[in-house]
């Protein structure tokens, strides 16, 4: 027992060491190669604050966004299976703050102003949003197993209308954009009874531009409608999302009721269970893919920083030396779309790497172009060298970590036991049906299968492969599937099927026709009784 515990802890330390090597390598690349380019061309003022050590070392984060009363806070309570400091739940807008729910040895909360001066937390750059935001920001810490692997950001419930946006006192969408760039998953929550996407919600979703791969959608409280209504609700949600999320791919929507209370409508229970398991798997994959996500975000940031450098240096080059600077500035701002096209052609850059032109035009109004820096090729070359030669070794190191170490998973809370025991997904269904029962599950329908068996001209109690094929192809399953069924059913590998093996083949065909997957190896409970090895009891 003790040797097992020591081995496990040693593996954990080894995994942590490799992870620290990867994150340390990412941080070194950023500070040595990319940060000088960002500082030289004022990237942080236009796009995103500089990254710090905590940004590379923090646990994966999940951001929850949705209109009020869609169940965001209840969703966190559902995952953690316990209350957290600052939690308020109600039908009215209750969460008026951003709450970072994180692991801590003792339960408690940290107010925003204290939080943004903590170098161990990845929130220091939120200081730029001022007191109006910091008074509406807090960290809720508690010793919960789930939070050892991930942190969860709860956001204020979104209301409709211009008034709510103004009354916040800070730029809500800018804060969301800041979080979106740093989190690993963005979950948009919708209520089955509240599918309208308000103006502010639409603006919030647009703030996630460029982070589409992180977005998942949860249609919550789906147990409160019947199947026919749910079909209509799902269609309406997809139509609404199609207008605000401009991607060619269909966004992944998880349907369910994510709280611990009894289902109001149980006819879709199995669907909800499958959707919940899919969502759990997605969240559980975050720690494993955290380093890869940070690497991906660093590459995206480097490409944007390069484009920004080309834009700023081009504007500097176009400015007159003495007179007419203001007029030239206005002309350049108005011609910015054409300048983007020119830079795109000149440096062979993809249009997707460019920032939003309207937002850039608004930001440029505040700057003196003559104070911008001219193009410095060495800084660009340094970033190009990073992308061409330094990223691949880090990628290999991440892949090596994934293959050599046990996968990091989220444990505790609602994640505990979701794949084990009789209430795990698919337990007692398909090939798992009959497991743990004394009677051979195939025997239930064997009299029917026997009737078919004796019409196939068995010789010495067995039917040939040719005769068995005539019956099996009636299922209309493809040959590749029937071949796998034959391999599983012909348990003694004699090229023929006896009475029990034929019944097993028919049972496996039934499993496949009902939509379940076939096992790669025949489970012990499906082995024909006559072929099972006797169990010897030792006295």
PDB file of N, CA, C and O in Angstrom, residues 477-531:
ATOM      1  N   UNK A 477     -26.701  -4.602 -42.020  1.00  0.00           N
ATOM      2  CA  UNK A 477     -25.491  -3.969 -41.493  1.00  0.00           C
ATOM      3  C   UNK A 477     -24.356  -4.151 -42.494  1.00  0.00           C
ATOM      4  O   UNK A 477     -24.318  -5.155 -43.210  1.00  0.00           O
ATOM      5  N   UNK A 478     -23.410  -3.207 -42.571  1.00  0.00           N
ATOM      6  CA  UNK A 478     -22.289  -3.338 -43.523  1.00  0.00           C
ATOM      7  C   UNK A 478     -21.411  -4.533 -43.176  1.00  0.00           C
ATOM      8  O   UNK A 478     -21.351  -4.984 -42.028  1.00  0.00           O
ATOM      9  N   UNK A 479     -20.704  -5.028 -44.189  1.00  0.00           N
ATOM     10  CA  UNK A 479     -19.855  -6.206 -44.009  1.00  0.00           C
ATOM     11  C   UNK A 479     -18.792  -6.008 -42.932  1.00  0.00           C
ATOM     12  O   UNK A 479     -18.406  -6.949 -42.233  1.00  0.00           O
ATOM     13  N   UNK A 480     -18.272  -4.764 -42.807  1.00  0.00           N
ATOM     14  CA  UNK A 480     -17.235  -4.510 -41.803  1.00  0.00           C
ATOM     15  C   UNK A 480     -17.772  -4.760 -40.392  1.00  0.00           C
ATOM     16  O   UNK A 480     -17.069  -5.292 -39.528  1.00  0.00           O
ATOM     17  N   UNK A 481     -19.043  -4.388 -40.159  1.00  0.00           N
ATOM     18  CA  UNK A 481     -19.659  -4.596 -38.846  1.00  0.00           C
ATOM     19  C   UNK A 481     -19.970  -6.076 -38.644  1.00  0.00           C
ATOM     20  O   UNK A 481     -19.699  -6.645 -37.576  1.00  0.00           O
ATOM     21  N   UNK A 482     -20.541  -6.712 -39.669  1.00  0.00           N
ATOM     22  CA  UNK A 482     -20.869  -8.132 -39.563  1.00  0.00           C
ATOM     23  C   UNK A 482     -19.614  -8.979 -39.363  1.00  0.00           C
ATOM     24  O   UNK A 482     -19.638  -9.998 -38.658  1.00  0.00           O
ATOM     25  N   UNK A 483     -18.499  -8.547 -39.985  1.00  0.00           N
ATOM     26  CA  UNK A 483     -17.233  -9.249 -39.799  1.00  0.00           C
ATOM     27  C   UNK A 483     -16.773  -9.201 -38.347  1.00  0.00           C
ATOM     28  O   UNK A 483     -16.257 -10.184 -37.799  1.00  0.00           O
ATOM     29  N   UNK A 484     -16.960  -8.039 -37.710  1.00  0.00           N
ATOM     30  CA  UNK A 484     -16.583  -7.902 -36.301  1.00  0.00           C
ATOM     31  C   UNK A 484     -17.483  -8.771 -35.418  1.00  0.00           C
ATOM     32  O   UNK A 484     -17.016  -9.416 -34.465  1.00  0.00           O
ATOM     33  N   UNK A 485     -18.799  -8.795 -35.756  1.00  0.00           N
ATOM     34  CA  UNK A 485     -19.742  -9.624 -35.002  1.00  0.00           C
ATOM     35  C   UNK A 485     -19.370 -11.101 -35.129  1.00  0.00           C
ATOM     36  O   UNK A 485     -19.389 -11.853 -34.151  1.00  0.00           O
ATOM     37  N   UNK A 486     -19.009 -11.535 -36.348  1.00  0.00           N
ATOM     38  CA  UNK A 486     -18.600 -12.925 -36.554  1.00  0.00           C
ATOM     39  C   UNK A 486     -17.375 -13.263 -35.695  1.00  0.00           C
ATOM     40  O   UNK A 486     -17.315 -14.318 -35.058  1.00  0.00           O
ATOM     41  N   UNK A 487     -16.397 -12.353 -35.682  1.00  0.00           N
ATOM     42  CA  UNK A 487     -15.175 -12.587 -34.917  1.00  0.00           C
ATOM     43  C   UNK A 487     -15.474 -12.730 -33.431  1.00  0.00           C
ATOM     44  O   UNK A 487     -14.881 -13.562 -32.736  1.00  0.00           O
ATOM     45  N   UNK A 488     -16.429 -11.926 -32.920  1.00  0.00           N
ATOM     46  CA  UNK A 488     -16.791 -11.997 -31.508  1.00  0.00           C
ATOM     47  C   UNK A 488     -17.596 -13.262 -31.194  1.00  0.00           C
ATOM     48  O   UNK A 488     -17.422 -13.891 -30.151  1.00  0.00           O
ATOM     49  N   UNK A 489     -18.513 -13.623 -32.142  1.00  0.00           N
ATOM     50  CA  UNK A 489     -19.406 -14.757 -31.888  1.00  0.00           C
ATOM     51  C   UNK A 489     -18.688 -16.104 -32.050  1.00  0.00           C
ATOM     52  O   UNK A 489     -18.951 -17.050 -31.293  1.00  0.00           O
ATOM     53  N   UNK A 490     -17.774 -16.192 -33.039  1.00  0.00           N
ATOM     54  CA  UNK A 490     -17.052 -17.456 -33.265  1.00  0.00           C
ATOM     55  C   UNK A 490     -15.937 -17.557 -32.225  1.00  0.00           C
ATOM     56  O   UNK A 490     -14.739 -17.451 -32.522  1.00  0.00           O
ATOM     57  N   UNK A 491     -16.378 -17.760 -30.994  1.00  0.00           N
ATOM     58  CA  UNK A 491     -15.466 -17.661 -29.860  1.00  0.00           C
ATOM     59  C   UNK A 491     -14.380 -18.738 -29.868  1.00  0.00           C
ATOM     60  O   UNK A 491     -13.283 -18.536 -29.345  1.00  0.00           O
ATOM     61  N   UNK A 492     -14.680 -19.904 -30.480  1.00  0.00           N
ATOM     62  CA  UNK A 492     -13.662 -20.965 -30.523  1.00  0.00           C
ATOM     63  C   UNK A 492     -12.876 -20.978 -31.837  1.00  0.00           C
ATOM     64  O   UNK A 492     -12.057 -21.871 -32.084  1.00  0.00           O
ATOM     65  N   UNK A 493     -13.141 -19.996 -32.702  1.00  0.00           N
ATOM     66  CA  UNK A 493     -12.376 -19.812 -33.944  1.00  0.00           C
ATOM     67  C   UNK A 493     -12.348 -21.059 -34.838  1.00  0.00           C
ATOM     68  O   UNK A 493     -11.325 -21.377 -35.457  1.00  0.00           O
ATOM     69  N   UNK A 494     -13.489 -21.767 -34.956  1.00  0.00           N
ATOM     70  CA  UNK A 494     -13.505 -22.949 -35.835  1.00  0.00           C
ATOM     71  C   UNK A 494     -14.171 -22.665 -37.179  1.00  0.00           C
ATOM     72  O   UNK A 494     -14.359 -23.571 -37.992  1.00  0.00           O
ATOM     73  N   UNK A 495     -14.543 -21.383 -37.449  1.00  0.00           N
ATOM     74  CA  UNK A 495     -15.127 -21.018 -38.736  1.00  0.00           C
ATOM     75  C   UNK A 495     -16.586 -21.402 -38.877  1.00  0.00           C
ATOM     76  O   UNK A 495     -17.171 -21.236 -39.956  1.00  0.00           O
ATOM     77  N   UNK A 496     -17.200 -21.878 -37.800  1.00  0.00           N
ATOM     78  CA  UNK A 496     -18.624 -22.231 -37.805  1.00  0.00           C
ATOM     79  C   UNK A 496     -19.258 -21.738 -36.505  1.00  0.00           C
ATOM     80  O   UNK A 496     -18.553 -21.379 -35.553  1.00  0.00           O
ATOM     81  N   UNK A 497     -20.603 -21.717 -36.488  1.00  0.00           N
ATOM     82  CA  UNK A 497     -21.315 -21.263 -35.298  1.00  0.00           C
ATOM     83  C   UNK A 497     -22.205 -22.388 -34.780  1.00  0.00           C
ATOM     84  O   UNK A 497     -23.018 -22.944 -35.532  1.00  0.00           O
ATOM     85  N   UNK A 498     -22.032 -22.702 -33.496  1.00  0.00           N
ATOM     86  CA  UNK A 498     -22.970 -23.653 -32.911  1.00  0.00           C
ATOM     87  C   UNK A 498     -24.204 -22.893 -32.445  1.00  0.00           C
ATOM     88  O   UNK A 498     -24.334 -21.675 -32.662  1.00  0.00           O
ATOM     89  N   UNK A 499     -25.103 -23.576 -31.766  1.00  0.00           N
ATOM     90  CA  UNK A 499     -26.388 -22.990 -31.364  1.00  0.00           C
ATOM     91  C   UNK A 499     -26.205 -21.754 -30.486  1.00  0.00           C
ATOM     92  O   UNK A 499     -26.849 -20.723 -30.680  1.00  0.00           O
ATOM     93  N   UNK A 500     -25.300 -21.840 -29.525  1.00  0.00           N
ATOM     94  CA  UNK A 500     -25.064 -20.705 -28.615  1.00  0.00           C
ATOM     95  C   UNK A 500     -24.352 -19.564 -29.336  1.00  0.00           C
ATOM     96  O   UNK A 500     -24.670 -18.382 -29.138  1.00  0.00           O
ATOM     97  N   UNK A 501     -23.363 -19.901 -30.149  1.00  0.00           N
ATOM     98  CA  UNK A 501     -22.613 -18.858 -30.874  1.00  0.00           C
ATOM     99  C   UNK A 501     -23.518 -18.116 -31.852  1.00  0.00           C
ATOM    100  O   UNK A 501     -23.398 -16.897 -32.032  1.00  0.00           O
ATOM    101  N   UNK A 502     -24.419 -18.837 -32.501  1.00  0.00           N
ATOM    102  CA  UNK A 502     -25.353 -18.190 -33.429  1.00  0.00           C
ATOM    103  C   UNK A 502     -26.279 -17.253 -32.668  1.00  0.00           C
ATOM    104  O   UNK A 502     -26.539 -16.118 -33.115  1.00  0.00           O
ATOM    105  N   UNK A 503     -26.771 -17.709 -31.522  1.00  0.00           N
ATOM    106  CA  UNK A 503     -27.626 -16.841 -30.698  1.00  0.00           C
ATOM    107  C   UNK A 503     -26.854 -15.593 -30.269  1.00  0.00           C
ATOM    108  O   UNK A 503     -27.393 -14.472 -30.253  1.00  0.00           O
ATOM    109  N   UNK A 504     -25.566 -15.754 -29.925  1.00  0.00           N
ATOM    110  CA  UNK A 504     -24.725 -14.614 -29.553  1.00  0.00           C
ATOM    111  C   UNK A 504     -24.580 -13.645 -30.726  1.00  0.00           C
ATOM    112  O   UNK A 504     -24.663 -12.416 -30.547  1.00  0.00           O
ATOM    113  N   UNK A 505     -24.373 -14.180 -31.931  1.00  0.00           N
ATOM    114  CA  UNK A 505     -24.250 -13.316 -33.114  1.00  0.00           C
ATOM    115  C   UNK A 505     -25.522 -12.506 -33.313  1.00  0.00           C
ATOM    116  O   UNK A 505     -25.465 -11.297 -33.601  1.00  0.00           O
ATOM    117  N   UNK A 506     -26.683 -13.153 -33.158  1.00  0.00           N
ATOM    118  CA  UNK A 506     -27.964 -12.449 -33.307  1.00  0.00           C
ATOM    119  C   UNK A 506     -28.124 -11.386 -32.216  1.00  0.00           C
ATOM    120  O   UNK A 506     -28.646 -10.293 -32.467  1.00  0.00           O
ATOM    121  N   UNK A 507     -27.649 -11.676 -31.016  1.00  0.00           N
ATOM    122  CA  UNK A 507     -27.720 -10.711 -29.914  1.00  0.00           C
ATOM    123  C   UNK A 507     -26.835  -9.491 -30.213  1.00  0.00           C
ATOM    124  O   UNK A 507     -27.245  -8.339 -29.979  1.00  0.00           O
ATOM    125  N   UNK A 508     -25.639  -9.730 -30.736  1.00  0.00           N
ATOM    126  CA  UNK A 508     -24.735  -8.619 -31.076  1.00  0.00           C
ATOM    127  C   UNK A 508     -25.299  -7.779 -32.219  1.00  0.00           C
ATOM    128  O   UNK A 508     -25.135  -6.547 -32.243  1.00  0.00           O
ATOM    129  N   UNK A 509     -25.971  -8.428 -33.181  1.00  0.00           N
ATOM    130  CA  UNK A 509     -26.638  -7.690 -34.268  1.00  0.00           C
ATOM    131  C   UNK A 509     -27.729  -6.793 -33.682  1.00  0.00           C
ATOM    132  O   UNK A 509     -27.863  -5.623 -34.056  1.00  0.00           O
ATOM    133  N   UNK A 510     -28.477  -7.322 -32.744  1.00  0.00           N
ATOM    134  CA  UNK A 510     -29.535  -6.545 -32.083  1.00  0.00           C
ATOM    135  C   UNK A 510     -28.952  -5.331 -31.364  1.00  0.00           C
ATOM    136  O   UNK A 510     -29.488  -4.221 -31.445  1.00  0.00           O
ATOM    137  N   UNK A 511     -27.828  -5.535 -30.668  1.00  0.00           N
ATOM    138  CA  UNK A 511     -27.163  -4.423 -29.966  1.00  0.00           C
ATOM    139  C   UNK A 511     -26.808  -3.309 -30.948  1.00  0.00           C
ATOM    140  O   UNK A 511     -27.054  -2.127 -30.700  1.00  0.00           O
ATOM    141  N   UNK A 512     -26.205  -3.695 -32.081  1.00  0.00           N
ATOM    142  CA  UNK A 512     -25.792  -2.702 -33.076  1.00  0.00           C
ATOM    143  C   UNK A 512     -26.986  -1.998 -33.692  1.00  0.00           C
ATOM    144  O   UNK A 512     -26.956  -0.774 -33.902  1.00  0.00           O
ATOM    145  N   UNK A 513     -28.056  -2.740 -33.992  1.00  0.00           N
ATOM    146  CA  UNK A 513     -29.252  -2.141 -34.590  1.00  0.00           C
ATOM    147  C   UNK A 513     -29.940  -1.184 -33.632  1.00  0.00           C
ATOM    148  O   UNK A 513     -30.648  -0.258 -34.061  1.00  0.00           O
ATOM    149  N   UNK A 514     -29.756  -1.361 -32.340  1.00  0.00           N
ATOM    150  CA  UNK A 514     -30.345  -0.455 -31.347  1.00  0.00           C
ATOM    151  C   UNK A 514     -29.493   0.791 -31.121  1.00  0.00           C
ATOM    152  O   UNK A 514     -29.839   1.645 -30.325  1.00  0.00           O
ATOM    153  N   UNK A 515     -28.365   0.874 -31.848  1.00  0.00           N
ATOM    154  CA  UNK A 515     -27.560   2.099 -31.800  1.00  0.00           C
ATOM    155  C   UNK A 515     -26.393   2.069 -30.838  1.00  0.00           C
ATOM    156  O   UNK A 515     -25.746   3.095 -30.624  1.00  0.00           O
ATOM    157  N   UNK A 516     -26.102   0.915 -30.242  1.00  0.00           N
ATOM    158  CA  UNK A 516     -24.979   0.820 -29.310  1.00  0.00           C
ATOM    159  C   UNK A 516     -23.725   0.349 -30.038  1.00  0.00           C
ATOM    160  O   UNK A 516     -23.802  -0.259 -31.098  1.00  0.00           O
ATOM    161  N   UNK A 517     -22.564   0.641 -29.439  1.00  0.00           N
ATOM    162  CA  UNK A 517     -21.291   0.220 -30.022  1.00  0.00           C
ATOM    163  C   UNK A 517     -20.975  -1.222 -29.622  1.00  0.00           C
ATOM    164  O   UNK A 517     -21.336  -1.673 -28.541  1.00  0.00           O
ATOM    165  N   UNK A 518     -20.261  -1.910 -30.501  1.00  0.00           N
ATOM    166  CA  UNK A 518     -19.835  -3.273 -30.210  1.00  0.00           C
ATOM    167  C   UNK A 518     -18.539  -3.247 -29.391  1.00  0.00           C
ATOM    168  O   UNK A 518     -17.692  -2.368 -29.595  1.00  0.00           O
ATOM    169  N   UNK A 519     -18.368  -4.209 -28.476  1.00  0.00           N
ATOM    170  CA  UNK A 519     -17.105  -4.245 -27.718  1.00  0.00           C
ATOM    171  C   UNK A 519     -15.966  -4.748 -28.605  1.00  0.00           C
ATOM    172  O   UNK A 519     -16.184  -5.462 -29.582  1.00  0.00           O
ATOM    173  N   UNK A 520     -14.745  -4.353 -28.273  1.00  0.00           N
ATOM    174  CA  UNK A 520     -13.580  -4.853 -29.016  1.00  0.00           C
ATOM    175  C   UNK A 520     -13.280  -6.312 -28.660  1.00  0.00           C
ATOM    176  O   UNK A 520     -12.827  -7.082 -29.499  1.00  0.00           O
ATOM    177  N   UNK A 521     -13.535  -6.663 -27.424  1.00  0.00           N
ATOM    178  CA  UNK A 521     -13.370  -8.043 -26.965  1.00  0.00           C
ATOM    179  C   UNK A 521     -14.664  -8.474 -26.297  1.00  0.00           C
ATOM    180  O   UNK A 521     -15.366  -7.657 -25.695  1.00  0.00           O
ATOM    181  N   UNK A 522     -14.955  -9.757 -26.389  1.00  0.00           N
ATOM    182  CA  UNK A 522     -16.208 -10.264 -25.841  1.00  0.00           C
ATOM    183  C   UNK A 522     -16.171 -10.204 -24.314  1.00  0.00           C
ATOM    184  O   UNK A 522     -15.300 -10.816 -23.683  1.00  0.00           O
ATOM    185  N   UNK A 523     -17.115  -9.460 -23.689  1.00  0.00           N
ATOM    186  CA  UNK A 523     -17.147  -9.385 -22.222  1.00  0.00           C
ATOM    187  C   UNK A 523     -17.426 -10.763 -21.615  1.00  0.00           C
ATOM    188  O   UNK A 523     -18.111 -11.594 -22.240  1.00  0.00           O
ATOM    189  N   UNK A 524     -16.936 -11.035 -20.431  1.00  0.00           N
ATOM    190  CA  UNK A 524     -17.116 -12.361 -19.804  1.00  0.00           C
ATOM    191  C   UNK A 524     -18.577 -12.796 -19.707  1.00  0.00           C
ATOM    192  O   UNK A 524     -18.880 -13.983 -19.873  1.00  0.00           O
ATOM    193  N   UNK A 525     -19.491 -11.827 -19.454  1.00  0.00           N
ATOM    194  CA  UNK A 525     -20.888 -12.219 -19.258  1.00  0.00           C
ATOM    195  C   UNK A 525     -21.576 -12.610 -20.573  1.00  0.00           C
ATOM    196  O   UNK A 525     -22.675 -13.171 -20.552  1.00  0.00           O
ATOM    197  N   UNK A 526     -20.934 -12.323 -21.731  1.00  0.00           N
ATOM    198  CA  UNK A 526     -21.529 -12.694 -23.018  1.00  0.00           C
ATOM    199  C   UNK A 526     -20.945 -14.014 -23.567  1.00  0.00           C
ATOM    200  O   UNK A 526     -21.464 -14.547 -24.557  1.00  0.00           O
ATOM    201  N   UNK A 527     -19.888 -14.514 -22.953  1.00  0.00           N
ATOM    202  CA  UNK A 527     -19.307 -15.784 -23.417  1.00  0.00           C
ATOM    203  C   UNK A 527     -20.350 -16.905 -23.256  1.00  0.00           C
ATOM    204  O   UNK A 527     -20.986 -17.014 -22.193  1.00  0.00           O
ATOM    205  N   UNK A 528     -20.578 -17.708 -24.296  1.00  0.00           N
ATOM    206  CA  UNK A 528     -21.547 -18.809 -24.193  1.00  0.00           C
ATOM    207  C   UNK A 528     -21.242 -19.702 -22.992  1.00  0.00           C
ATOM    208  O   UNK A 528     -20.060 -20.005 -22.722  1.00  0.00           O
ATOM    209  N   UNK A 529     -22.280 -20.095 -22.244  1.00  0.00           N
ATOM    210  CA  UNK A 529     -22.066 -20.889 -21.014  1.00  0.00           C
ATOM    211  C   UNK A 529     -21.239 -22.145 -21.245  1.00  0.00           C
ATOM    212  O   UNK A 529     -20.409 -22.512 -20.386  1.00  0.00           O
ATOM    213  N   UNK A 530     -21.407 -22.826 -22.390  1.00  0.00           N
ATOM    214  CA  UNK A 530     -20.680 -24.070 -22.629  1.00  0.00           C
ATOM    215  C   UNK A 530     -19.185 -23.843 -22.847  1.00  0.00           C
ATOM    216  O   UNK A 530     -18.400 -24.784 -22.802  1.00  0.00           O
ATOM    217  N   UNK A 531     -18.773 -22.587 -23.108  1.00  0.00           N
ATOM    218  CA  UNK A 531     -17.365 -22.302 -23.388  1.00  0.00           C
ATOM    219  C   UNK A 531     -16.663 -21.612 -22.213  1.00  0.00           C
ATOM    220  O   UNK A 531     -15.497 -21.239 -22.317  1.00  0.00           O
TER     221      UNK A 531
END
